[in-house]
Amino acid sequence: MLVSGSTRRSFLRAVGSGAAALSAAACTGFATSGNGGMIFLSTQFRPADEAERFRTLLAAAAPGVGYVTIEESPFASQVRSQVDAGATKIGLLGGLHGDLAPLADGYLEDLTGLLADFGARGWSAEYLKLAKVGTDRTWYIPWATASYVLAAHADALEHLPPGVDAASLTYDQFLDWAVAARRANGNRPVLGLPAGPKGLLHRFIQGFLLPSFTGGQITTFRSNEAVTAWQYLRELWANCVQSSTNFDFMQEPLDSGEARMAWDHVVRLVHAPERDPRDWRMLPAPRGAHGLGYMAVIAGLAIPKGSTDPELAQRTISTLTRPETQLRLLRSNGFFPAVDTAIPADLPPAVQLEADAVRKQQEAPGAILSLPPVGLGQREGEVSKVFKDSFRSIVLDGADIRSTLDQQARVLQGILDELKVPCWAPDPAAQLCQVG
């Protein structure tokens, strides 16, 4: 059954704003909200309404499983402390790649055989490679995914340069489009980017711009190609709506007409086309010299060492990764399937638009999968700040690009040296991540 528009707005707004999580762990153990049975500990669907919708799905799909949410920071420490003590109270784990990958060093069960038992469910080769975390074994099963795309209103689409395919843009064509739309609008820009205090522009730089221009994110951070990428972003910004520094969720300025084209997370775009979906298109991100860089938010399912019920955990993973259950999750909580399954035609039109764009982005020739930072824990915000500060200095304040990147590279390397973590996609997973 489709959720109502008001319900969708509620859960999507909660995702985007990072609403307060449910309390998951007490010093004496975990509460299961009355569901009882095996504990499924997860960093996903923490807002209360999302959690309850997922519990409803889970009760029908896997009876006897209690869903408990927890924030990312204490997630790994809870698992490690229980496994190290030989007193695991958890049966199943759910989290993003960055939540689960650091636990592959002795805290998760090997799921290679389980994956083989599932047969051809259509996971992408990239997702399966990530689930191996640089080893020859599978440590989690890909569960669900989300991404970021472009949104464009018909008013902006009118000014697409002749001969340009909106669904297969280069970055140069994207800039030309923004310039043409600005000129046609009385020299007032129509492109908006989420550069507000809670906006996700740093994800655009990390997962889209730099991989497309340089092929990497960290190992190419201060390369000559990175300088070119930042020069490009300066030009693009000159054709952005001036108030973009106030935009946190692009669906709001798109809906009001303050912007007519934008890039953002799918959750932060979906409301804009709800009233008149026929006037909107959702599009894959542009491509650069190295390919189409895009960031995927990938959630997985894992079994901790000493699981309280490994057989039920395996059955639950099997159920949650079946195509029909994946589509139920899309309808209820807005995350897209990780397996290859046809998206039904009776989805809300706005979600259908996004689903098509996400699929085209993933399947584009030369696509470069990027991930949010992995294994940084509470210090992830410091790494994101490096990209935010670089944007502020280079684009907003006009600082010299090379010297700014050199300075920020030292900050970034200092964080990585302290954490001693490998790089994450699209950079090679070297033992220690080195800023290049």
Short mmCIF file of C-alpha atoms in Angstrom, two decimals:
data_model
loop_
_atom_site.label_atom_id
_atom_site.label_comp_id
_atom_site.label_asym_id
_atom_site.label_seq_id
_atom_site.Cartn_x
_atom_site.Cartn_y
_atom_site.Cartn_z
CA MET A 1 0.00 0.00 0.00
CA LEU A 2 1.31 3.45 -0.83
CA VAL A 3 2.03 5.78 2.04
CA SER A 4 0.18 9.09 1.98
CA GLY A 5 1.81 12.29 0.80
CA SER A 6 1.82 13.69 4.33
CA THR A 7 3.41 10.52 5.69
CA ARG A 8 6.07 10.58 2.98
CA ARG A 9 6.80 14.20 3.76
CA SER A 10 7.17 13.33 7.43
CA PHE A 11 9.65 10.53 6.98
CA LEU A 12 11.63 12.20 4.20
CA ARG A 13 11.99 15.40 6.19
CA ALA A 14 13.15 13.36 9.18
CA VAL A 15 15.81 11.62 7.10
CA GLY A 16 17.14 14.85 5.69
CA SER A 17 17.23 16.75 8.95
CA GLY A 18 18.76 13.95 11.00
CA ALA A 19 15.97 13.87 13.56
CA ALA A 20 16.79 12.57 17.01
CA ALA A 21 17.41 8.84 17.21
CA LEU A 22 15.53 6.39 19.35
CA SER A 23 17.42 5.38 22.46
CA ALA A 24 18.82 1.96 21.63
CA ALA A 25 21.23 0.79 24.24
CA ALA A 26 21.26 0.90 27.97
CA CYS A 27 24.14 -0.21 30.15
CA THR A 28 22.30 -3.41 30.96
CA GLY A 29 21.40 -4.36 27.39
CA PHE A 30 18.92 -3.44 24.68
CA ALA A 31 15.22 -2.76 24.65
CA THR A 32 13.19 -4.20 21.79
CA SER A 33 10.10 -2.00 21.92
CA GLY A 34 7.97 -4.94 22.88
CA ASN A 35 8.83 -7.03 19.82
CA GLY A 36 10.94 -9.49 21.78
CA GLY A 37 13.01 -12.21 20.13
CA MET A 38 16.32 -11.71 18.35
CA ILE A 39 17.73 -8.18 18.43
CA PHE A 40 18.40 -6.52 15.09
CA LEU A 41 20.67 -3.54 15.90
CA SER A 42 20.79 -0.89 13.19
CA THR A 43 22.00 2.64 12.49
CA GLN A 44 19.24 3.07 9.90
CA PHE A 45 15.66 4.43 10.17
CA ARG A 46 16.27 6.03 13.56
CA PRO A 47 13.48 8.65 13.55
CA ALA A 48 10.49 7.23 15.41
CA ASP A 49 8.09 7.17 12.47
CA GLU A 50 10.63 5.48 10.19
CA ALA A 51 11.50 2.91 12.83
CA GLU A 52 7.86 2.01 13.40
CA ARG A 53 7.19 1.64 9.68
CA PHE A 54 10.18 -0.63 9.36
CA ARG A 55 9.09 -2.64 12.40
CA THR A 56 5.73 -3.17 10.70
CA LEU A 57 7.50 -4.44 7.58
CA LEU A 58 9.80 -6.62 9.67
CA ALA A 59 6.98 -8.13 11.73
CA ALA A 60 5.36 -9.40 8.54
CA ALA A 61 8.59 -10.47 6.85
CA ALA A 62 10.54 -11.92 9.80
CA PRO A 63 8.48 -12.61 12.95
CA GLY A 64 10.48 -12.87 16.15
CA VAL A 65 12.94 -10.09 15.31
CA GLY A 66 13.08 -6.93 17.45
CA TYR A 67 14.38 -3.82 15.68
CA VAL A 68 16.57 -1.52 17.78
CA THR A 69 18.22 1.65 16.47
CA ILE A 70 21.45 3.27 17.57
CA GLU A 71 23.56 6.20 16.37
CA GLU A 72 26.65 5.55 14.27
CA SER A 73 29.24 6.57 16.86
CA PRO A 74 28.38 3.97 19.57
CA PHE A 75 27.39 1.27 17.06
CA ALA A 76 30.85 -0.19 16.54
CA SER A 77 31.83 0.11 20.21
CA GLN A 78 28.69 -1.78 21.28
CA VAL A 79 29.44 -4.62 18.89
CA ARG A 80 33.13 -4.77 19.76
CA SER A 81 32.59 -4.70 23.51
CA GLN A 82 30.01 -7.49 23.41
CA VAL A 83 32.01 -9.72 21.07
CA ASP A 84 35.25 -9.14 23.03
CA ALA A 85 33.46 -10.08 26.26
CA GLY A 86 32.09 -13.26 24.68
CA ALA A 87 28.58 -12.11 25.58
CA THR A 88 26.92 -10.99 22.35
CA LYS A 89 23.30 -9.96 22.89
CA ILE A 90 22.67 -9.04 19.24
CA GLY A 91 21.56 -11.37 16.47
CA LEU A 92 21.73 -9.19 13.36
CA LEU A 93 23.32 -5.88 12.36
CA GLY A 94 22.22 -3.23 9.89
CA GLY A 95 24.24 -0.19 8.87
CA LEU A 96 25.91 1.74 6.10
CA HIS A 97 29.09 0.41 4.52
CA GLY A 98 31.05 2.82 6.68
CA ASP A 99 29.41 1.42 9.82
CA LEU A 100 30.06 -2.23 8.99
CA ALA A 101 33.41 -2.22 7.18
CA PRO A 102 35.48 -1.39 10.31
CA LEU A 103 33.98 -4.45 12.05
CA ALA A 104 35.20 -6.92 9.44
CA ASP A 105 38.44 -7.34 11.42
CA GLY A 106 37.16 -10.13 13.67
CA TYR A 107 33.70 -8.96 14.73
CA LEU A 108 31.52 -10.22 11.88
CA GLU A 109 30.68 -13.67 10.60
CA ASP A 110 31.86 -14.66 7.12
CA LEU A 111 28.77 -14.57 4.88
CA THR A 112 30.43 -15.87 1.71
CA GLY A 113 28.51 -19.14 1.84
CA LEU A 114 25.23 -17.41 2.60
CA LEU A 115 25.66 -15.13 -0.39
CA ALA A 116 26.28 -18.17 -2.61
CA ASP A 117 23.10 -19.81 -1.28
CA PHE A 118 21.05 -16.78 -2.40
CA GLY A 119 21.95 -17.32 -6.04
CA ALA A 120 21.50 -14.61 -8.66
CA ARG A 121 19.54 -11.85 -6.96
CA GLY A 122 21.23 -9.23 -9.07
CA TRP A 123 23.52 -7.33 -6.73
CA SER A 124 25.93 -5.11 -8.64
CA ALA A 125 29.55 -6.22 -8.84
CA GLU A 126 30.58 -2.93 -7.19
CA TYR A 127 28.35 -3.55 -4.16
CA LEU A 128 29.58 -7.12 -3.76
CA LYS A 129 33.18 -5.94 -3.98
CA LEU A 130 32.54 -3.39 -1.24
CA ALA A 131 30.99 -6.08 0.96
CA LYS A 132 34.31 -7.94 0.90
CA VAL A 133 36.08 -4.96 2.49
CA GLY A 134 39.32 -5.62 0.65
CA THR A 135 39.38 -9.36 1.42
CA ASP A 136 38.28 -12.51 -0.42
CA ARG A 137 35.28 -13.01 1.90
CA THR A 138 31.86 -11.38 2.16
CA TRP A 139 31.22 -9.61 5.49
CA TYR A 140 27.80 -8.12 4.85
CA ILE A 141 24.98 -8.53 2.36
CA PRO A 142 23.98 -5.34 0.47
CA TRP A 143 20.54 -4.31 1.73
CA ALA A 144 19.41 -0.93 0.35
CA THR A 145 20.79 2.17 -1.31
CA ALA A 146 20.24 5.87 -1.93
CA SER A 147 22.09 8.51 -3.92
CA TYR A 148 22.12 12.08 -5.19
CA VAL A 149 20.74 13.30 -8.52
CA LEU A 150 19.89 16.44 -10.50
CA ALA A 151 16.37 17.87 -10.57
CA ALA A 152 15.18 20.21 -13.31
CA HIS A 153 11.86 21.95 -13.90
CA ALA A 154 10.44 22.41 -17.39
CA ASP A 155 11.28 26.13 -17.13
CA ALA A 156 14.98 25.23 -16.98
CA LEU A 157 14.77 22.40 -19.48
CA GLU A 158 13.68 24.94 -22.12
CA HIS A 159 17.19 26.39 -22.03
CA LEU A 160 19.13 23.17 -22.47
CA PRO A 161 21.73 23.90 -25.20
CA PRO A 162 20.84 22.45 -28.64
CA GLY A 163 21.90 18.86 -29.16
CA VAL A 164 22.58 18.21 -25.47
CA ASP A 165 21.02 15.14 -23.84
CA ALA A 166 19.92 16.10 -20.33
CA ALA A 167 20.25 12.47 -19.21
CA SER A 168 23.88 12.26 -20.34
CA LEU A 169 25.49 15.58 -19.46
CA THR A 170 29.15 16.45 -19.29
CA TYR A 171 30.23 19.00 -16.70
CA ASP A 172 30.94 21.49 -19.49
CA GLN A 173 27.41 21.01 -20.84
CA PHE A 174 25.98 21.40 -17.33
CA LEU A 175 27.77 24.73 -16.99
CA ASP A 176 26.62 25.83 -20.45
CA TRP A 177 23.06 24.97 -19.44
CA ALA A 178 23.29 26.98 -16.23
CA VAL A 179 24.69 29.96 -18.17
CA ALA A 180 21.99 29.74 -20.86
CA ALA A 181 19.22 29.50 -18.25
CA ARG A 182 20.64 32.49 -16.35
CA ARG A 183 20.80 34.66 -19.46
CA ALA A 184 17.29 33.69 -20.51
CA ASN A 185 16.03 34.62 -17.04
CA GLY A 186 17.11 38.25 -17.19
CA ASN A 187 20.62 37.39 -15.96
CA ARG A 188 19.17 35.85 -12.79
CA PRO A 189 20.56 32.34 -12.07
CA VAL A 190 18.16 29.40 -11.79
CA LEU A 191 20.65 26.75 -10.61
CA GLY A 192 20.78 26.10 -6.87
CA LEU A 193 23.25 24.07 -4.82
CA PRO A 194 22.85 23.01 -1.16
CA ALA A 195 25.54 25.20 0.39
CA GLY A 196 23.61 26.07 3.55
CA PRO A 197 24.76 25.20 7.09
CA LYS A 198 23.10 21.76 6.90
CA GLY A 199 23.44 21.36 3.13
CA LEU A 200 25.28 18.48 1.49
CA LEU A 201 27.42 20.39 -1.01
CA HIS A 202 30.52 18.73 0.48
CA ARG A 203 29.15 15.39 -0.74
CA PHE A 204 28.94 16.85 -4.26
CA ILE A 205 32.62 17.75 -4.05
CA GLN A 206 33.69 14.46 -2.44
CA GLY A 207 31.62 12.02 -4.45
CA PHE A 208 30.82 13.70 -7.75
CA LEU A 209 33.08 16.59 -8.77
CA LEU A 210 36.49 15.32 -7.67
CA PRO A 211 36.04 11.68 -8.80
CA SER A 212 34.75 12.87 -12.19
CA PHE A 213 37.66 15.28 -12.70
CA THR A 214 40.46 13.35 -10.95
CA GLY A 215 39.38 9.72 -10.59
CA GLY A 216 39.76 9.93 -6.80
CA GLN A 217 38.86 11.88 -3.71
CA ILE A 218 41.70 11.72 -1.16
CA THR A 219 44.66 10.42 -3.17
CA THR A 220 44.04 13.11 -5.81
CA PHE A 221 43.00 15.87 -3.38
CA ARG A 222 45.72 18.35 -4.37
CA SER A 223 46.45 17.14 -7.92
CA ASN A 224 46.53 19.42 -10.95
CA GLU A 225 43.21 17.90 -12.00
CA ALA A 226 41.78 18.84 -8.61
CA VAL A 227 42.83 22.45 -9.26
CA THR A 228 40.89 22.27 -12.53
CA ALA A 229 37.87 20.87 -10.70
CA TRP A 230 37.88 23.77 -8.25
CA GLN A 231 38.27 26.27 -11.09
CA TYR A 232 35.19 24.70 -12.65
CA LEU A 233 33.23 24.94 -9.40
CA ARG A 234 34.04 28.65 -9.23
CA GLU A 235 32.53 29.12 -12.69
CA LEU A 236 29.49 27.02 -11.84
CA TRP A 237 28.95 28.94 -8.60
CA ALA A 238 28.97 32.22 -10.51
CA ASN A 239 25.84 30.90 -12.22
CA CYS A 240 24.09 29.76 -9.03
CA VAL A 241 21.26 31.44 -7.18
CA GLN A 242 22.94 33.88 -4.80
CA SER A 243 21.05 32.60 -1.77
CA SER A 244 22.42 29.06 -2.27
CA THR A 245 24.52 29.62 0.86
CA ASN A 246 21.22 29.42 2.76
CA PHE A 247 19.89 26.26 1.04
CA ASP A 248 19.91 23.11 3.17
CA PHE A 249 17.20 21.10 1.36
CA MET A 250 16.93 21.88 -2.33
CA GLN A 251 13.30 20.74 -2.60
CA GLU A 252 12.23 23.92 -0.81
CA PRO A 253 13.71 26.52 -3.23
CA LEU A 254 12.72 24.28 -6.15
CA ASP A 255 9.13 24.12 -4.93
CA SER A 256 8.98 27.89 -4.36
CA GLY A 257 10.51 28.68 -7.76
CA GLU A 258 13.58 30.36 -6.27
CA ALA A 259 15.61 27.72 -8.14
CA ARG A 260 14.55 25.73 -11.20
CA MET A 261 17.39 23.20 -11.32
CA ALA A 262 19.46 21.70 -8.50
CA TRP A 263 21.57 18.81 -7.23
CA ASP A 264 20.92 17.10 -3.90
CA HIS A 265 20.23 13.84 -2.05
CA VAL A 266 17.11 12.08 -3.35
CA VAL A 267 15.45 12.49 0.05
CA ARG A 268 15.99 16.25 -0.14
CA LEU A 269 14.57 16.62 -3.65
CA VAL A 270 11.48 14.44 -3.65
CA HIS A 271 8.87 16.98 -2.47
CA ALA A 272 9.54 19.48 -5.25
CA PRO A 273 7.79 17.51 -8.04
CA GLU A 274 4.90 16.19 -5.93
CA ARG A 275 2.33 18.76 -7.09
CA ASP A 276 3.15 18.71 -10.81
CA PRO A 277 5.45 15.74 -11.59
CA ARG A 278 4.87 16.09 -15.33
CA ASP A 279 6.82 19.36 -15.24
CA TRP A 280 9.92 17.79 -13.71
CA ARG A 281 12.82 15.55 -14.64
CA MET A 282 15.31 13.84 -12.37
CA LEU A 283 18.66 13.33 -14.07
CA PRO A 284 21.97 11.55 -13.51
CA ALA A 285 24.91 13.70 -12.45
CA PRO A 286 27.26 14.98 -15.16
CA ARG A 287 30.46 13.22 -16.19
CA GLY A 288 34.03 14.51 -16.35
CA ALA A 289 37.32 13.44 -17.89
CA HIS A 290 37.55 10.33 -15.69
CA GLY A 291 33.89 9.29 -15.91
CA LEU A 292 30.64 9.82 -14.04
CA GLY A 293 31.52 10.07 -10.38
CA TYR A 294 28.56 9.44 -8.09
CA MET A 295 28.15 8.78 -4.39
CA ALA A 296 26.07 5.86 -3.23
CA VAL A 297 24.72 5.46 0.28
CA ILE A 298 24.86 1.67 0.71
CA ALA A 299 23.30 -0.12 3.66
CA GLY A 300 24.15 -3.73 4.48
CA LEU A 301 23.15 -6.59 6.76
CA ALA A 302 25.74 -8.45 8.83
CA ILE A 303 25.87 -11.07 11.57
CA PRO A 304 28.06 -10.38 14.61
CA LYS A 305 30.37 -13.01 16.02
CA GLY A 306 28.48 -14.97 18.66
CA SER A 307 25.07 -14.00 17.26
CA THR A 308 22.24 -15.00 19.58
CA ASP A 309 20.42 -16.72 16.71
CA PRO A 310 22.54 -17.08 13.55
CA GLU A 311 19.93 -19.20 11.75
CA LEU A 312 17.17 -16.62 12.27
CA ALA A 313 19.63 -13.89 11.29
CA GLN A 314 20.36 -15.67 8.01
CA ARG A 315 16.66 -16.19 7.29
CA THR A 316 16.01 -12.52 8.02
CA ILE A 317 18.76 -11.42 5.64
CA SER A 318 17.31 -13.71 2.98
CA THR A 319 13.83 -12.23 3.42
CA LEU A 320 14.95 -8.60 3.50
CA THR A 321 16.95 -8.96 0.29
CA ARG A 322 14.17 -10.54 -1.76
CA PRO A 323 12.93 -8.21 -4.51
CA GLU A 324 9.40 -7.97 -3.11
CA THR A 325 10.67 -6.99 0.35
CA GLN A 326 13.10 -4.50 -1.16
CA LEU A 327 10.20 -2.80 -2.93
CA ARG A 328 8.21 -2.69 0.29
CA LEU A 329 11.15 -0.87 1.89
CA LEU A 330 11.16 1.62 -0.98
CA ARG A 331 7.47 2.32 -0.46
CA SER A 332 7.71 2.61 3.32
CA ASN A 333 11.07 4.25 3.96
CA GLY A 334 12.32 5.62 0.65
CA PHE A 335 15.51 3.53 0.23
CA PHE A 336 16.02 1.95 -3.17
CA PRO A 337 16.59 -1.79 -3.77
CA ALA A 338 20.14 -3.10 -3.69
CA VAL A 339 19.15 -6.07 -5.87
CA ASP A 340 18.19 -5.96 -9.51
CA THR A 341 14.42 -5.63 -9.61
CA ALA A 342 11.98 -3.73 -11.76
CA ILE A 343 10.64 -0.58 -10.14
CA PRO A 344 6.81 -0.83 -10.24
CA ALA A 345 4.85 1.75 -12.19
CA ASP A 346 2.48 2.50 -9.32
CA LEU A 347 5.05 4.29 -7.16
CA PRO A 348 4.38 7.95 -6.36
CA PRO A 349 5.48 9.87 -9.49
CA ALA A 350 8.20 11.81 -7.66
CA VAL A 351 9.76 8.58 -6.34
CA GLN A 352 9.50 7.02 -9.80
CA LEU A 353 11.39 9.95 -11.31
CA GLU A 354 14.16 9.52 -8.77
CA ALA A 355 14.30 5.76 -9.20
CA ASP A 356 14.86 6.16 -12.94
CA ALA A 357 17.63 8.72 -12.41
CA VAL A 358 19.39 6.61 -9.77
CA ARG A 359 19.31 3.57 -12.06
CA LYS A 360 20.70 5.52 -15.04
CA GLN A 361 23.45 6.92 -12.86
CA GLN A 362 24.48 3.50 -11.59
CA GLU A 363 24.38 1.95 -15.05
CA ALA A 364 26.11 4.80 -16.92
CA PRO A 365 29.21 3.81 -18.89
CA GLY A 366 32.29 4.81 -16.96
CA ALA A 367 30.42 5.27 -13.69
CA ILE A 368 32.75 5.78 -10.70
CA LEU A 369 31.26 4.68 -7.42
CA SER A 370 32.19 6.86 -4.45
CA LEU A 371 31.39 6.37 -0.78
CA PRO A 372 31.00 8.67 2.17
CA PRO A 373 34.11 8.46 4.41
CA VAL A 374 34.62 5.03 5.99
CA GLY A 375 36.01 4.15 9.40
CA LEU A 376 36.32 7.71 10.75
CA GLY A 377 33.75 7.42 13.53
CA GLN A 378 33.18 10.67 15.39
CA ARG A 379 35.88 12.38 13.34
CA GLU A 380 34.00 12.12 10.04
CA GLY A 381 32.82 15.69 10.60
CA GLU A 382 36.42 16.90 10.66
CA VAL A 383 37.07 15.40 7.23
CA SER A 384 33.87 16.90 5.85
CA LYS A 385 34.99 20.25 7.29
CA VAL A 386 38.13 20.08 5.14
CA PHE A 387 35.96 20.08 2.02
CA LYS A 388 33.60 22.72 3.41
CA ASP A 389 36.51 24.99 4.34
CA SER A 390 38.09 24.47 0.93
CA PHE A 391 34.83 25.55 -0.71
CA ARG A 392 34.52 28.59 1.52
CA SER A 393 38.10 29.71 0.86
CA ILE A 394 38.34 28.94 -2.86
CA VAL A 395 34.84 29.62 -4.13
CA LEU A 396 33.31 32.10 -1.71
CA ASP A 397 36.44 34.04 -0.69
CA GLY A 398 38.47 33.71 -3.91
CA ALA A 399 41.61 32.30 -2.25
CA ASP A 400 44.40 30.81 -4.33
CA ILE A 401 43.44 27.25 -5.22
CA ARG A 402 46.86 25.59 -5.05
CA SER A 403 47.88 27.07 -1.69
CA THR A 404 44.44 26.34 -0.22
CA LEU A 405 44.57 22.70 -1.28
CA ASP A 406 48.12 22.35 0.08
CA GLN A 407 47.02 23.77 3.42
CA GLN A 408 43.88 21.64 3.67
CA ALA A 409 45.80 18.55 2.55
CA ARG A 410 47.99 18.88 5.65
CA VAL A 411 44.91 19.09 7.87
CA LEU A 412 43.36 16.08 6.15
CA GLN A 413 46.53 14.00 6.35
CA GLY A 414 46.88 14.80 10.04
CA ILE A 415 43.42 13.36 10.74
CA LEU A 416 44.06 10.24 8.66
CA ASP A 417 47.48 9.67 10.25
CA GLU A 418 45.92 9.72 13.72
CA LEU A 419 43.14 7.32 12.72
CA LYS A 420 45.39 5.02 10.63
CA VAL A 421 42.56 4.05 8.29
CA PRO A 422 42.59 2.89 4.66
CA CYS A 423 41.09 5.02 1.93
CA TRP A 424 37.54 4.45 0.70
CA ALA A 425 36.09 4.31 -2.81
CA PRO A 426 36.92 5.56 -5.32
CA ASP A 427 40.47 5.68 -3.93
CA PRO A 428 42.47 2.44 -3.69
CA ALA A 429 42.10 0.73 -0.31
CA ALA A 430 45.76 1.12 0.72
CA GLN A 431 46.61 0.13 4.28
CA LEU A 432 47.01 3.77 5.26
CA CYS A 433 45.28 6.55 3.37
CA GLN A 434 47.68 9.13 1.93
CA VAL A 435 46.53 12.51 0.65
CA GLY A 436 47.82 13.06 -2.87
#
